[in-house]
Amino acid sequence: MKPKPQDSANQDQPDRPIYLQPPRVIFALLIGVLALVAYVVLVKTDSPTPDPIMVENPEAVMIMDETSQNLADLPPEITTKLRQDVIDRTGSSPDEIEILAAERQTWPNTCLGLAQPDELCGQMLVDGWRVRVSDGQRHWLYRTNHNGQTFRLETE
């Protein structure tokens, strides 16, 4: 009986660790993994992408959508406090004050991202609102926490 020739790729030892496998086996495995990753990344979905709707003034549409959706969600106590602040600042009548827009925001600190010089602010995320208020002639942007307990004027 002839002895079997010994080669570097002895198939009689299938339980060898991967790093001891012949280079062609490792190469084949790497090509397979690469092909799988490429397939997953490059495959296109079957869901159609809707055609964009063309509008003349997209900003106006966006503001109208945000306003109609978010004004209904704005807590009434925030509306009351901000309207009163504008009345106190301007002397306007309550009938002239209008909330134009409101959107939910997360502020970077307890100063609502509007810290004054030498003011210490708690370094935590604060859920709240960014609200645009008008007296018919001028506009103000306010930042509030979630319930209006804290609010700051962004611009004047």
mmCIF file of C-alpha atoms in Angstrom:
data_model
loop_
_atom_site.group_PDB
_atom_site.id
_atom_site.type_symbol
_atom_site.label_atom_id
_atom_site.label_comp_id
_atom_site.label_asym_id
_atom_site.label_seq_id
_atom_site.Cartn_x
_atom_site.Cartn_y
_atom_site.Cartn_z
ATOM 1 C CA MET A 1 0.000 0.000 0.000
ATOM 2 C CA LYS A 2 1.302 3.383 -0.991
ATOM 3 C CA PRO A 3 1.429 6.135 1.571
ATOM 4 C CA LYS A 4 -0.684 9.179 0.774
ATOM 5 C CA PRO A 5 1.304 12.152 -0.368
ATOM 6 C CA GLN A 6 1.390 14.952 2.184
ATOM 7 C CA ASP A 7 0.325 18.336 0.854
ATOM 8 C CA SER A 8 -0.140 21.646 2.614
ATOM 9 C CA ALA A 9 -3.892 21.511 2.078
ATOM 10 C CA ASN A 10 -4.638 18.279 3.861
ATOM 11 C CA GLN A 11 -8.404 17.751 3.629
ATOM 12 C CA ASP A 12 -8.351 15.039 6.274
ATOM 13 C CA GLN A 13 -8.219 17.718 8.995
ATOM 14 C CA PRO A 14 -11.428 19.712 8.559
ATOM 15 C CA ASP A 15 -11.411 21.044 12.144
ATOM 16 C CA ARG A 16 -8.366 23.222 11.672
ATOM 17 C CA PRO A 17 -8.869 26.893 12.630
ATOM 18 C CA ILE A 18 -9.654 29.304 9.805
ATOM 19 C CA TYR A 19 -6.236 30.947 9.961
ATOM 20 C CA LEU A 20 -4.621 27.544 9.247
ATOM 21 C CA GLN A 21 -6.775 26.892 6.175
ATOM 22 C CA PRO A 22 -5.149 27.179 2.758
ATOM 23 C CA PRO A 23 -5.164 30.722 1.323
ATOM 24 C CA ARG A 24 -7.600 29.797 -1.451
ATOM 25 C CA VAL A 25 -10.270 28.825 1.138
ATOM 26 C CA ILE A 26 -9.846 32.101 3.012
ATOM 27 C CA PHE A 27 -9.932 33.996 -0.294
ATOM 28 C CA ALA A 28 -13.170 32.257 -1.325
ATOM 29 C CA LEU A 29 -14.770 33.091 2.025
ATOM 30 C CA LEU A 30 -13.762 36.748 1.760
ATOM 31 C CA ILE A 31 -15.140 36.993 -1.785
ATOM 32 C CA GLY A 32 -18.422 35.473 -0.591
ATOM 33 C CA VAL A 33 -18.734 37.939 2.289
ATOM 34 C CA LEU A 34 -17.868 40.840 -0.007
ATOM 35 C CA ALA A 35 -20.498 39.737 -2.539
ATOM 36 C CA LEU A 36 -23.133 39.462 0.183
ATOM 37 C CA VAL A 37 -22.361 42.923 1.559
ATOM 38 C CA ALA A 38 -22.372 44.446 -1.937
ATOM 39 C CA TYR A 39 -25.737 42.834 -2.694
ATOM 40 C CA VAL A 40 -27.320 44.147 0.500
ATOM 41 C CA VAL A 41 -25.949 47.660 -0.003
ATOM 42 C CA LEU A 42 -26.588 48.008 -3.712
ATOM 43 C CA VAL A 43 -29.918 46.233 -4.143
ATOM 44 C CA LYS A 44 -32.760 48.569 -4.997
ATOM 45 C CA THR A 45 -36.128 48.341 -3.309
ATOM 46 C CA ASP A 46 -39.264 47.730 -5.315
ATOM 47 C CA SER A 47 -41.207 50.522 -3.640
ATOM 48 C CA PRO A 48 -41.719 53.390 -6.062
ATOM 49 C CA THR A 49 -40.595 56.874 -5.143
ATOM 50 C CA PRO A 50 -43.400 59.384 -5.566
ATOM 51 C CA ASP A 51 -42.812 62.237 -7.983
ATOM 52 C CA PRO A 52 -42.120 65.543 -6.249
ATOM 53 C CA ILE A 53 -44.927 68.072 -6.151
ATOM 54 C CA MET A 54 -43.883 71.379 -7.655
ATOM 55 C CA VAL A 55 -45.096 74.490 -5.854
ATOM 56 C CA GLU A 56 -44.287 78.126 -6.451
ATOM 57 C CA ASN A 57 -43.448 78.961 -2.847
ATOM 58 C CA PRO A 58 -42.411 75.829 -0.930
ATOM 59 C CA GLU A 59 -41.546 77.806 2.223
ATOM 60 C CA ALA A 60 -45.098 79.071 2.511
ATOM 61 C CA VAL A 61 -46.481 75.551 2.170
ATOM 62 C CA MET A 62 -44.051 74.243 4.784
ATOM 63 C CA ILE A 63 -44.931 77.013 7.248
ATOM 64 C CA MET A 64 -48.654 76.484 6.679
ATOM 65 C CA ASP A 65 -48.318 72.736 7.274
ATOM 66 C CA GLU A 66 -46.261 73.219 10.438
ATOM 67 C CA THR A 67 -48.621 75.885 11.714
ATOM 68 C CA SER A 68 -51.782 73.885 11.173
ATOM 69 C CA GLN A 69 -50.294 70.720 12.676
ATOM 70 C CA ASN A 70 -48.399 72.236 15.589
ATOM 71 C CA LEU A 71 -50.700 75.048 16.725
ATOM 72 C CA ALA A 72 -53.274 72.449 17.687
ATOM 73 C CA ASP A 73 -50.630 70.662 19.794
ATOM 74 C CA LEU A 74 -49.296 73.825 21.477
ATOM 75 C CA PRO A 75 -50.372 73.761 25.137
ATOM 76 C CA PRO A 76 -52.838 76.588 25.923
ATOM 77 C CA GLU A 77 -50.780 77.750 28.924
ATOM 78 C CA ILE A 78 -47.874 78.507 26.564
ATOM 79 C CA THR A 79 -50.165 80.495 24.277
ATOM 80 C CA THR A 80 -51.487 82.478 27.245
ATOM 81 C CA LYS A 81 -48.045 83.265 28.683
ATOM 82 C CA LEU A 82 -46.513 84.324 25.373
ATOM 83 C CA ARG A 83 -49.490 86.473 24.412
ATOM 84 C CA GLN A 84 -49.316 88.175 27.815
ATOM 85 C CA ASP A 85 -45.570 88.783 27.416
ATOM 86 C CA VAL A 86 -46.126 90.532 24.069
ATOM 87 C CA ILE A 87 -48.952 92.605 25.580
ATOM 88 C CA ASP A 88 -46.647 93.632 28.458
ATOM 89 C CA ARG A 89 -43.824 94.554 26.047
ATOM 90 C CA THR A 90 -45.896 96.493 23.533
ATOM 91 C CA GLY A 91 -49.113 97.590 25.184
ATOM 92 C CA SER A 92 -51.009 95.975 22.293
ATOM 93 C CA SER A 93 -54.568 94.852 22.791
ATOM 94 C CA PRO A 94 -55.118 91.111 23.259
ATOM 95 C CA ASP A 95 -57.132 90.993 20.016
ATOM 96 C CA GLU A 96 -54.053 92.004 17.994
ATOM 97 C CA ILE A 97 -51.791 89.235 19.319
ATOM 98 C CA GLU A 98 -51.643 86.103 17.186
ATOM 99 C CA ILE A 99 -49.629 82.897 17.353
ATOM 100 C CA LEU A 100 -48.359 82.426 13.795
ATOM 101 C CA ALA A 101 -46.326 79.242 14.069
ATOM 102 C CA ALA A 102 -45.160 76.692 16.601
ATOM 103 C CA GLU A 103 -42.817 73.767 16.275
ATOM 104 C CA ARG A 104 -41.486 71.276 18.757
ATOM 105 C CA GLN A 105 -37.797 71.647 19.597
ATOM 106 C CA THR A 106 -35.239 70.065 21.864
ATOM 107 C CA TRP A 107 -33.015 72.715 23.421
ATOM 108 C CA PRO A 108 -29.397 71.992 24.430
ATOM 109 C CA ASN A 109 -29.695 73.274 28.005
ATOM 110 C CA THR A 110 -32.022 74.740 30.627
ATOM 111 C CA CYS A 111 -31.387 78.231 29.190
ATOM 112 C CA LEU A 112 -33.067 76.995 25.999
ATOM 113 C CA GLY A 113 -29.867 77.651 24.059
ATOM 114 C CA LEU A 114 -30.013 81.387 24.856
ATOM 115 C CA ALA A 115 -27.632 81.744 27.794
ATOM 116 C CA GLN A 116 -26.636 85.241 28.859
ATOM 117 C CA PRO A 117 -22.969 86.027 29.604
ATOM 118 C CA ASP A 118 -21.933 84.555 32.980
ATOM 119 C CA GLU A 119 -25.223 82.626 33.262
ATOM 120 C CA LEU A 120 -25.046 79.022 34.423
ATOM 121 C CA CYS A 121 -27.359 76.642 32.599
ATOM 122 C CA GLY A 122 -28.150 73.025 33.377
ATOM 123 C CA GLN A 123 -26.501 70.870 30.731
ATOM 124 C CA MET A 124 -29.402 68.642 29.768
ATOM 125 C CA LEU A 125 -31.699 68.339 26.789
ATOM 126 C CA VAL A 126 -34.964 70.245 27.263
ATOM 127 C CA ASP A 127 -38.043 69.455 25.180
ATOM 128 C CA GLY A 128 -40.021 72.521 24.275
ATOM 129 C CA TRP A 129 -41.381 74.776 21.583
ATOM 130 C CA ARG A 130 -40.244 77.512 19.217
ATOM 131 C CA VAL A 131 -43.179 79.876 18.782
ATOM 132 C CA ARG A 132 -43.652 82.832 16.428
ATOM 133 C CA VAL A 133 -45.929 85.563 17.785
ATOM 134 C CA SER A 134 -47.140 88.740 16.063
ATOM 135 C CA ASP A 135 -49.074 91.868 16.949
ATOM 136 C CA GLY A 136 -49.893 92.437 13.280
ATOM 137 C CA GLN A 137 -46.853 94.646 12.648
ATOM 138 C CA ARG A 138 -43.922 93.038 14.452
ATOM 139 C CA HIS A 139 -42.890 89.437 15.037
ATOM 140 C CA TRP A 140 -41.211 87.735 17.989
ATOM 141 C CA LEU A 141 -39.641 84.303 18.261
ATOM 142 C CA TYR A 142 -39.907 82.618 21.630
ATOM 143 C CA ARG A 143 -38.335 79.477 23.000
ATOM 144 C CA THR A 144 -40.130 77.600 25.756
ATOM 145 C CA ASN A 145 -39.810 74.405 27.713
ATOM 146 C CA HIS A 146 -42.521 71.758 27.291
ATOM 147 C CA ASN A 147 -45.127 73.503 29.460
ATOM 148 C CA GLY A 148 -44.180 77.184 29.113
ATOM 149 C CA GLN A 149 -42.911 77.461 32.686
ATOM 150 C CA THR A 150 -39.647 78.761 31.189
ATOM 151 C CA PHE A 151 -39.606 80.925 28.075
ATOM 152 C CA ARG A 152 -37.119 83.261 26.445
ATOM 153 C CA LEU A 153 -37.321 85.759 23.645
ATOM 154 C CA GLU A 154 -35.116 84.665 20.768
ATOM 155 C CA THR A 155 -35.254 87.835 18.676
ATOM 156 C CA GLU A 156 -36.804 91.221 19.121
#
